[in-house]
Short mmCIF file of C-alpha atoms and ligand atoms in Angstrom, two decimals:
data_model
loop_
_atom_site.label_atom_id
_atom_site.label_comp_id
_atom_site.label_asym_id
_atom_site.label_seq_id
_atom_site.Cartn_x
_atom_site.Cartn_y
_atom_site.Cartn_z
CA UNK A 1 -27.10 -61.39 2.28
CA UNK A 2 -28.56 -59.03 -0.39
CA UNK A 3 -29.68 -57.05 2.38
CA UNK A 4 -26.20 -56.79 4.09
CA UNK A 5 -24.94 -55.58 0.12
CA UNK A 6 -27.66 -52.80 0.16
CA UNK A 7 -27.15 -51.69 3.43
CA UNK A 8 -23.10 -51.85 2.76
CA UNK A 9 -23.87 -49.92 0.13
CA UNK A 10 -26.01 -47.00 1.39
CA UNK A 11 -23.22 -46.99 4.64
CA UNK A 12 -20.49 -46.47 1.75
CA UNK A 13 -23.12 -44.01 -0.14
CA UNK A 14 -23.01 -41.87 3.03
CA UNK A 15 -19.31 -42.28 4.57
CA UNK A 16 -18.53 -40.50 0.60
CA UNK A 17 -21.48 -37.30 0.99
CA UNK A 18 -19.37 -37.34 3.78
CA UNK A 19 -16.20 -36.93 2.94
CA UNK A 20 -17.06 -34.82 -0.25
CA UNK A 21 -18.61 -32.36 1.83
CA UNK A 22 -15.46 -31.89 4.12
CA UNK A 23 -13.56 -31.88 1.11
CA UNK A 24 -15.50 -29.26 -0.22
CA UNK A 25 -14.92 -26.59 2.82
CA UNK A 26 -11.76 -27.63 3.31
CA UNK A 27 -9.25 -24.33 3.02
CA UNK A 28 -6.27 -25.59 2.03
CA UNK A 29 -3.32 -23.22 3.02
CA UNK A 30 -0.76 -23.80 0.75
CA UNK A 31 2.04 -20.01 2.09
CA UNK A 32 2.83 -19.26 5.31
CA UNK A 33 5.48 -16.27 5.41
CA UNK A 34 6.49 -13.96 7.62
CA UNK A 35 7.87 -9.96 7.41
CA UNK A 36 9.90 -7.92 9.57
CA UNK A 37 8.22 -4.73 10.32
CA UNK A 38 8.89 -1.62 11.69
CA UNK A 39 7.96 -2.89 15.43
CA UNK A 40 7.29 -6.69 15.31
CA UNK A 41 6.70 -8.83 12.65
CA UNK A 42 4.01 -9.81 10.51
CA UNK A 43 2.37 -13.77 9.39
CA UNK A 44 0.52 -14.03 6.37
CA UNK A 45 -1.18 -17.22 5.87
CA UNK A 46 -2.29 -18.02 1.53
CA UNK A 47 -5.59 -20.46 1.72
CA UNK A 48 -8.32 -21.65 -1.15
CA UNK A 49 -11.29 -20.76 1.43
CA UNK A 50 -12.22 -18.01 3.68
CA UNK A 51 -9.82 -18.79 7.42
CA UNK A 52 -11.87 -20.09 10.41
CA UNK A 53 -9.22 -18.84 13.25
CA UNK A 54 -8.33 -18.37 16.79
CA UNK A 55 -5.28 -16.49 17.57
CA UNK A 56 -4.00 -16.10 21.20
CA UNK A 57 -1.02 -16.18 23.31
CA UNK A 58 0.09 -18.72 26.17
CA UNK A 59 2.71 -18.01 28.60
CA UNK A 60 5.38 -20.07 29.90
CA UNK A 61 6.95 -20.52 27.64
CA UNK A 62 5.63 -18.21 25.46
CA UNK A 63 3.37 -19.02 22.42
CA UNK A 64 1.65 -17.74 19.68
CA UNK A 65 -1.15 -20.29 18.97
CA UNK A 66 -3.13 -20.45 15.55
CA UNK A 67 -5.86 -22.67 15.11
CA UNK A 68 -7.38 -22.69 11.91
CA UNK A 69 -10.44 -24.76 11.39
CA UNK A 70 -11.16 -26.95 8.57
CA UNK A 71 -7.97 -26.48 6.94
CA UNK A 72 -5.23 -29.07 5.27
CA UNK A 73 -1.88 -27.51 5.26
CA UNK A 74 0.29 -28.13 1.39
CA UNK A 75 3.82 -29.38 1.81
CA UNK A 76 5.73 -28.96 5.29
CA UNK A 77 6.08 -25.31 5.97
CA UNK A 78 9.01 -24.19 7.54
CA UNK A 79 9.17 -20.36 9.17
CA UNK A 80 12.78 -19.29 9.74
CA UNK A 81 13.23 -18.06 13.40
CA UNK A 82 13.22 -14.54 13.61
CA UNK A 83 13.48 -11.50 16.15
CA UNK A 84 10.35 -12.86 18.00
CA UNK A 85 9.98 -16.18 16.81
CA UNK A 86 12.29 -19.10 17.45
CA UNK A 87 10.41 -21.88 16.63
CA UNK A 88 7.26 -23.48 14.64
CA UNK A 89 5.54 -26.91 14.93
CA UNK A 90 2.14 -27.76 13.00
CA UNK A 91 -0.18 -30.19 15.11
CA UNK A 92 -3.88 -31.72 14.58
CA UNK A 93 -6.23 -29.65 15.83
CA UNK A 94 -8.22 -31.66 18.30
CA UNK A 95 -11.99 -32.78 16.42
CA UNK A 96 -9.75 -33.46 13.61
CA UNK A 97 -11.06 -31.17 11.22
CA UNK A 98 -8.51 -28.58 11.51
CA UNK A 99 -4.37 -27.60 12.45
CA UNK A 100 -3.18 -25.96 15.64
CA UNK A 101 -0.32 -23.91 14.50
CA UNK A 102 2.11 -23.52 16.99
CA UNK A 103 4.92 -20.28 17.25
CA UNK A 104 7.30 -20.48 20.19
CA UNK A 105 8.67 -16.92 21.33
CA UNK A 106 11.91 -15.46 21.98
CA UNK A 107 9.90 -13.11 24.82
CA UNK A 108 6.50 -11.90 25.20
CA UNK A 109 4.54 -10.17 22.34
CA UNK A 110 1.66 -8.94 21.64
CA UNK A 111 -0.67 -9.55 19.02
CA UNK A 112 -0.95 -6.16 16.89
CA UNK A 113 -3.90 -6.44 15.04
CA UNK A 114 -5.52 -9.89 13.20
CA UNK A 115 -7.64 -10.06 9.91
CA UNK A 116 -8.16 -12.14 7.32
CA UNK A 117 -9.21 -11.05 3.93
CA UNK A 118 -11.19 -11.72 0.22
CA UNK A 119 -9.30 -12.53 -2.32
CA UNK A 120 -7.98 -9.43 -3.88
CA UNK A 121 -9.40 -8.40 -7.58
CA UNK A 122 -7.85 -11.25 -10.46
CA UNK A 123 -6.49 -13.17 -7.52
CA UNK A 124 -8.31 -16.45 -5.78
CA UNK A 125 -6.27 -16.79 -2.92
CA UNK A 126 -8.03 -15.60 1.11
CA UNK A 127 -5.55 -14.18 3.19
CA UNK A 128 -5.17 -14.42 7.03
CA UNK A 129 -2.66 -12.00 8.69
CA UNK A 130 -1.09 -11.69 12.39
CA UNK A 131 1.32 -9.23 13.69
CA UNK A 132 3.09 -9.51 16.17
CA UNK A 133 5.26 -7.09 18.24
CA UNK A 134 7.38 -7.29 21.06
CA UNK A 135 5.96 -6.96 24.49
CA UNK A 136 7.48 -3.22 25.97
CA UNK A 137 8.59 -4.66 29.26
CA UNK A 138 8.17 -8.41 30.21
CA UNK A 139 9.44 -7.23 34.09
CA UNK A 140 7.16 -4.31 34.82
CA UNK A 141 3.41 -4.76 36.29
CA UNK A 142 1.11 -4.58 33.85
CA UNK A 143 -0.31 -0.65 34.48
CA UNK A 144 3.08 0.33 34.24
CA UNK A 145 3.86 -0.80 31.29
CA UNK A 146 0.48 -0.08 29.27
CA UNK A 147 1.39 3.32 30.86
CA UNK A 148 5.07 3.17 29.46
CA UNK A 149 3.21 1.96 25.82
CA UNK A 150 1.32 4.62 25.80
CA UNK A 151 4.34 7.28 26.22
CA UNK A 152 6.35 5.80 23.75
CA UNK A 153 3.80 5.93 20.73
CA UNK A 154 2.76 9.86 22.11
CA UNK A 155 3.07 11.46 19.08
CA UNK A 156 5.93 14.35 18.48
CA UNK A 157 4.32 17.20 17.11
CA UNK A 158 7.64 18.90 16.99
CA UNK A 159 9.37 16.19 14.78
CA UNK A 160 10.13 17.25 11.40
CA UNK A 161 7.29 16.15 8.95
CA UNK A 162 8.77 14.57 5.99
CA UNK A 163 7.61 14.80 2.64
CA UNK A 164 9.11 12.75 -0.47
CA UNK A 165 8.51 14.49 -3.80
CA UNK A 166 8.20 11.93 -6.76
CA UNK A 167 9.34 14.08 -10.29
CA UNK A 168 7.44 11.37 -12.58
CA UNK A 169 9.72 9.88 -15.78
CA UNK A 170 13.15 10.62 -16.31
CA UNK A 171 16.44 9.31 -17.83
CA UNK A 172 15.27 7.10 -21.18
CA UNK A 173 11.51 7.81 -19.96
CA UNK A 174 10.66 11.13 -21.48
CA UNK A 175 6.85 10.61 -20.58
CA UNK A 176 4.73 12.82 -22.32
CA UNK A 177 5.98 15.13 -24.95
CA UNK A 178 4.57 19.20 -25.61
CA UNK A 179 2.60 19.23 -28.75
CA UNK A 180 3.59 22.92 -29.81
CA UNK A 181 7.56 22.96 -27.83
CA UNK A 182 8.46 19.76 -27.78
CA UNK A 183 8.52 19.86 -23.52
CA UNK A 184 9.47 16.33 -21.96
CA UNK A 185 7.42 16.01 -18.98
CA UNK A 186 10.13 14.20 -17.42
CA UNK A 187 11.68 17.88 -17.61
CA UNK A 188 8.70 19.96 -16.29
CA UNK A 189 8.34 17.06 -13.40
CA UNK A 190 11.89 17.85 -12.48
CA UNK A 191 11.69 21.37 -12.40
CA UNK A 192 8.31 21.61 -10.68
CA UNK A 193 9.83 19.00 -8.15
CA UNK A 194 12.95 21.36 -7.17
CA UNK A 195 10.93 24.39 -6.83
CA UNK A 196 8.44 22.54 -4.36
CA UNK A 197 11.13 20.98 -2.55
CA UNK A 198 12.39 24.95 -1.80
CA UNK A 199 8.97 26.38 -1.20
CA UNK A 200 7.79 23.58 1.46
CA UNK A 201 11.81 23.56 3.11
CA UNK A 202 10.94 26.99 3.70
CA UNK A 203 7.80 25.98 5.65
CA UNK A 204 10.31 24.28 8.05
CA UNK A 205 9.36 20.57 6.40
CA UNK A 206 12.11 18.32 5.58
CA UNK A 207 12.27 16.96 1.80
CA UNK A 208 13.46 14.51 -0.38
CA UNK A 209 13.53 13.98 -3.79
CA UNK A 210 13.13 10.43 -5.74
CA UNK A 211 15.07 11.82 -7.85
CA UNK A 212 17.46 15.19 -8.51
CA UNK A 213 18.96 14.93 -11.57
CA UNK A 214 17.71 13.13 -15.28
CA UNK A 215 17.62 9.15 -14.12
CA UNK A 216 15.41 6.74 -15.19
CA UNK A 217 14.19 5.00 -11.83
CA UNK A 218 11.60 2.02 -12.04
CA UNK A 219 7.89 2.93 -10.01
CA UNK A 220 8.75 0.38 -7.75
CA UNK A 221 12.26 1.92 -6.54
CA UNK A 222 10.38 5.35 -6.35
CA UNK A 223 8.12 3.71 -3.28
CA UNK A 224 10.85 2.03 -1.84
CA UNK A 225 13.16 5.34 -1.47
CA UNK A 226 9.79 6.71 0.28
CA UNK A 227 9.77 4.23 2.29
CA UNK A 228 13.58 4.50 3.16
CA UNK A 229 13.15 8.05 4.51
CA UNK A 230 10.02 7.23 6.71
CA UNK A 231 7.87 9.57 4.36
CA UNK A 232 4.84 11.17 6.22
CA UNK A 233 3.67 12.24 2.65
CA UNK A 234 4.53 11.54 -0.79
CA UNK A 235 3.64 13.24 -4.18
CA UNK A 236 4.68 12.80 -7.09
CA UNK A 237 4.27 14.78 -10.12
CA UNK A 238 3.70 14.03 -13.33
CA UNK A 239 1.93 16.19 -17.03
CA UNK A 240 -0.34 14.93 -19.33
CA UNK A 241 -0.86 14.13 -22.78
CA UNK A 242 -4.02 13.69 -24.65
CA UNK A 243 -5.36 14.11 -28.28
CA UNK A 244 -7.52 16.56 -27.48
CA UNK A 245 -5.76 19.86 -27.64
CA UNK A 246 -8.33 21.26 -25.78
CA UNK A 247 -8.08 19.36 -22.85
CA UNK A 248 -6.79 21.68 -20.01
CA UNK A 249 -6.62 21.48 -16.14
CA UNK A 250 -4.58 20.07 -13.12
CA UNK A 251 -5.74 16.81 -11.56
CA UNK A 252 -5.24 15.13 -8.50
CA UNK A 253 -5.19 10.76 -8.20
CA UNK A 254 -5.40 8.96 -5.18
CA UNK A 255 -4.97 5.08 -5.41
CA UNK A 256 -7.59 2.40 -5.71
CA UNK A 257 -7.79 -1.29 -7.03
CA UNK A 258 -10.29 0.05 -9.55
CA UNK A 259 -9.74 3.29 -11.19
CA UNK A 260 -13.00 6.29 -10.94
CA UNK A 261 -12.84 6.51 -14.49
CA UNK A 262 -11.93 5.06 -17.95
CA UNK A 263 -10.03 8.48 -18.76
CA UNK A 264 -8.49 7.59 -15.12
CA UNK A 265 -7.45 3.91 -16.00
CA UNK A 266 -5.94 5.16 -19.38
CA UNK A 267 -3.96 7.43 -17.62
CA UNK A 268 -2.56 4.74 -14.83
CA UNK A 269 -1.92 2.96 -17.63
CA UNK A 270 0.34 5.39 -19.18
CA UNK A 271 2.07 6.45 -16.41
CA UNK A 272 3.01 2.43 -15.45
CA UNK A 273 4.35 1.93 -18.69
CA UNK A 274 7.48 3.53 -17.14
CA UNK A 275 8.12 0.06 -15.81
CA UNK A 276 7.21 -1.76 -19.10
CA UNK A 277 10.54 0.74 -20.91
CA UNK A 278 12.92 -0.40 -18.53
CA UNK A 279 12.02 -3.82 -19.46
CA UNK A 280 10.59 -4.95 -16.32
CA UNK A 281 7.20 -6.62 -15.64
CA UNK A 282 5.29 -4.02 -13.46
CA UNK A 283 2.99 -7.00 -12.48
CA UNK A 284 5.55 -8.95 -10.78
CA UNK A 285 5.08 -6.93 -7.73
CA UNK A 286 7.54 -8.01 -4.57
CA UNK A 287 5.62 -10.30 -2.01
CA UNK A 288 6.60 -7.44 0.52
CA UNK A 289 4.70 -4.72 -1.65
CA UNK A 290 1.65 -7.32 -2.33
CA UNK A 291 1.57 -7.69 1.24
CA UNK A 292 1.30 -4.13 2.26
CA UNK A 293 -1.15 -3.60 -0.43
CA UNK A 294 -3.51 -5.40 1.23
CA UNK A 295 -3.31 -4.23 5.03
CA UNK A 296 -5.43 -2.34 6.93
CA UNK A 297 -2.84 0.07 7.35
CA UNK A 298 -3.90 0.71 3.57
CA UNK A 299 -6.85 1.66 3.93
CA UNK A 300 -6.08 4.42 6.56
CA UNK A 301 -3.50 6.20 4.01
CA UNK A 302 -5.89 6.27 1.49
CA UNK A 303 -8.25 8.13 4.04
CA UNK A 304 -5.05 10.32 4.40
CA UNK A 305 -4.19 10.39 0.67
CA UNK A 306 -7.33 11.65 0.42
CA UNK A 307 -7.68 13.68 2.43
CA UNK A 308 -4.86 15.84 1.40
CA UNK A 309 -5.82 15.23 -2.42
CA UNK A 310 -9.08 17.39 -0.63
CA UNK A 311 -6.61 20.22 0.53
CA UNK A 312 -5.07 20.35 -2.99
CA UNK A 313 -8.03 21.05 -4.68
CA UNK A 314 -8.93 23.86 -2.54
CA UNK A 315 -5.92 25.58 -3.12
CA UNK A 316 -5.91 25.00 -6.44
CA UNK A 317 -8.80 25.60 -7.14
CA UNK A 318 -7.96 29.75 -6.38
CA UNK A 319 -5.02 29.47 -8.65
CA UNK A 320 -5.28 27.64 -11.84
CA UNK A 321 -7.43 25.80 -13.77
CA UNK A 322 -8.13 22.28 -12.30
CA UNK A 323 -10.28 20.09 -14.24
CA UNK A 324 -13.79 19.50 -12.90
CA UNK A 325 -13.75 16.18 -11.45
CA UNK A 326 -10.52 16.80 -9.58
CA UNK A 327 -9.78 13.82 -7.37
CA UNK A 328 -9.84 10.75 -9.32
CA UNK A 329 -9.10 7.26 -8.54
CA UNK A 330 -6.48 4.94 -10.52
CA UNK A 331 -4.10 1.83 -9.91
CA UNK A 332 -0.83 3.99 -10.25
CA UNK A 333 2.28 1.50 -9.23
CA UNK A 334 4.04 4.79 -7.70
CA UNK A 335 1.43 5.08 -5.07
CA UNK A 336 1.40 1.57 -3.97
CA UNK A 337 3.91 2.48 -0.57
CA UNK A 338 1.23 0.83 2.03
CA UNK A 339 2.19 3.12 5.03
CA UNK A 340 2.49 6.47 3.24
CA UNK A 341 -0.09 8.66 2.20
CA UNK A 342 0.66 9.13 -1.84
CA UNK A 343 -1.16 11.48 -3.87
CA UNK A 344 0.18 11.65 -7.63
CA UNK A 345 -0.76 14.94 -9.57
CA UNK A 346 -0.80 15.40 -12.71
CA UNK A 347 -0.53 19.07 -13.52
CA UNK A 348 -1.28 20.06 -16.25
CA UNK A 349 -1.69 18.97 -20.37
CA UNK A 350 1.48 19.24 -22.42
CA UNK A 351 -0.49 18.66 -25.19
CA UNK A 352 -2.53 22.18 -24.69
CA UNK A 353 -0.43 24.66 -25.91
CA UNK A 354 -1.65 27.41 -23.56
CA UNK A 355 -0.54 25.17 -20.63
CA UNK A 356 2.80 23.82 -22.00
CA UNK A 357 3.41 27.17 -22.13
CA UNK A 358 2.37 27.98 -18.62
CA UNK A 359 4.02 24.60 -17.43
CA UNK A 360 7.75 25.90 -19.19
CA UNK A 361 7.39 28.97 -17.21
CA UNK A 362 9.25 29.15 -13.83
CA UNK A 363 6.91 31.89 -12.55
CA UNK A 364 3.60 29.75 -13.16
CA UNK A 365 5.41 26.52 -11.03
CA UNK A 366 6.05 28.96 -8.33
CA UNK A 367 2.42 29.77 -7.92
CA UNK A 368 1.29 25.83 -8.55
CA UNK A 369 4.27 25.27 -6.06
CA UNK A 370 2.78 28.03 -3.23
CA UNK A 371 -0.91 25.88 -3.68
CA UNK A 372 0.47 22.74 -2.78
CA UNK A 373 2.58 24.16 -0.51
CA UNK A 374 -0.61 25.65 1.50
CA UNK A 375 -2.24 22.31 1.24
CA UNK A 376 0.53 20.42 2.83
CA UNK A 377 0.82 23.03 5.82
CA UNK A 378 -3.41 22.33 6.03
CA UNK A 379 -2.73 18.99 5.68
CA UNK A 380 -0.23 18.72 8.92
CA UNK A 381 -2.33 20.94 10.96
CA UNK A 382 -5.71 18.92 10.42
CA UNK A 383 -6.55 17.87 13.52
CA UNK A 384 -7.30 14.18 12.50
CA UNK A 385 -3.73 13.89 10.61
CA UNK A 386 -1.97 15.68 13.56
CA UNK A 387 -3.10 13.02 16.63
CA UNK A 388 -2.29 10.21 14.30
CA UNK A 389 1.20 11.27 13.72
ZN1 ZN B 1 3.75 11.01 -16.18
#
């Protein structure tokens, strides 16, 4: 009898190591969410762990089938049916240990591209992501239509390139302010912005402007209007401020999660605070622009952003005075647009008098507006940007 008691005991001891240890790797997926997209759609999956998945279609009918291993699902997820998805079920996955997750189809699709990802920096939260886009022709034989596939994404290399300039500031958002003339940088931004927007429409490119007149717009609205005209580029322009009245030179920022330097991060900083006047919270970032943030898509814009930051510098370079460590690294909000290659510059430091000077005078933007100019022409004709347009 004692024996049974022990023996009870260890069988309990063990069924709970058990259970602990499932508990333990157990990714719990509390989100799923989808996004239209230019050509499909995209699923983003939230979960505590790192995703153990299979994604894959089935035919007849047609299905998009998750399985996600060792993973509860929170709550009863619903996902609205949308132009490729009319339907969603969550099953067991068969072991147990896991969920099939089921999508029925309007038509056949294809599966874009699949990833999951680390949590992003301050954040805890793995992400899995599937997109999905239509199928170009259900009816055709297969050869045929990979052939047709191919055709339609041939790039143009006649179509208009489009460029969205980005005057920083703006309406109640001065920015920075000229030490010796009292210069807003919102006007300088503006001005420099107008006279670029002339010198590259002359180049045959088509631009737009964030904004034309003295308006305050939030950073977030700025990416969205790039977005809205299909930017293939996007700059925006901003002018410094520091207490060092020395401190003289153009820079160039690309965006990263964690900024090259400290003088960097100060300046990202600054220029966010844009948000912070209107009386929004610049960290309350739109799912949609979260999401893009983190897709691979991303990462090949910076390549881009950088890229061109590269050509910018080289012009400049002849011209003016650019500071030494040109291209820097920061978290600016305005070059968060996931799809676009975004540059901002900053060009020069109103609080140098020799520059706020220069920066006043329509004759020196001409020349800073001929070097970027040159770098955007370099930019299009670079034989790795021109095959991936
Ligand atoms: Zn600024």
């Amino acid at each position: 009898m004692r024996r049974l008691v022990y023996l009870k005991a260890v069988i309990l001891f063990l069924v709970l190591c058990c259970y602990s240890s499932v508990a333990w790797a157990l990714n719990s997926v509390s989100n799923i969410r989808t996004g239209q997209q230019n050509d499909g759609i995209r699923i983003v999956f939230d979960g505590t762990e790192k995703f153990q998945y299979d994604a894959f279609l089935l035919g007849n009918p047609n299905r998009l089938v998750i399985d996600l291993k060792n993973t509860a699902i929170k709550g009863n997820p619903k996902v609205p049916a949308n132009a490729i998805i009319r339907d969603f079920r969550i099953g067991e996955l068969s072991g147990g240990k896991g969920k099939r997750l089921v999508f029925e189809l309007k038509g056949n699709a294809d599966i874009k591209r699949k990833f999951a990802l680390e949590p992003q920096a301050g954040k805890s939260n793995w992400r899995l992501v599937i997109d999905l886009v239509r199928h170009p022709d259900t009816a055709a034989p297969k050869a045929a239509s990979a052939a047709k596939a191919v055709a339609t994404y041939k790039p143009n290399p006649k179509r208009q390139k489009i460029v969205v300039l980005d005057p920083g500031h703006g309406g109640k958002d001065p920015g920075a302010i000229g030490r010796s003339f009292r210069t807003y940088e919102k006007n300088i931004t503006l001005s420099m912005g107008k006279e670029l927007k002339k010198q590259l429409e002359s180049r045959g490119f088509k631009v737009f402007m964030t904004r034309s007149t003295d308006i305050f717009i939030p950073l977030r609205q700025r990416v969205r209007i790039a977005r809205n005209y299909h930017a293939d580029l996007f700059i925006s322009l901003h002018a410094d401020s520091t207490v060092n009245r020395n401190a003289q030179g153009l820079s160039i920022y690309t965006l990263s999660e964690t900024a090259s330097d400290k003088e960097a991060a100060a300046l990202a900083e600054r220029e966010n605070k844009a948000d912070i006047i209107d009386g929004m919270d610049f960290s309350d970032n739109s799912p949609e622009i979260n999401d893009v943030l983190i897709s691979l898509s991303q990462n090949d814009s910076r390549n881009k952003s950088s890229k061109f930051a590269a050509y910018v510098v080289n012009e400049m370079k002849k011209q003016v005075k650019i500071q030494n460590n040109t291209h820097r690294f920061a978290g600016f909000a305005v070059l968060k647009a996931p799809d676009i290659p975004s540059v901002l510059v900053e060009l020069g430091y109103v609080s140098n008098y020799t520059e706020e000077k220069y920066l006043r005078d329509p004759s020196y933007r001409k020349k800073l507006g001929a070097a970027i100019t040159r770098s955007v022409v370099s930019y299009f004709a670079d034989p790795e940007i021109a095959s991936s347009l």
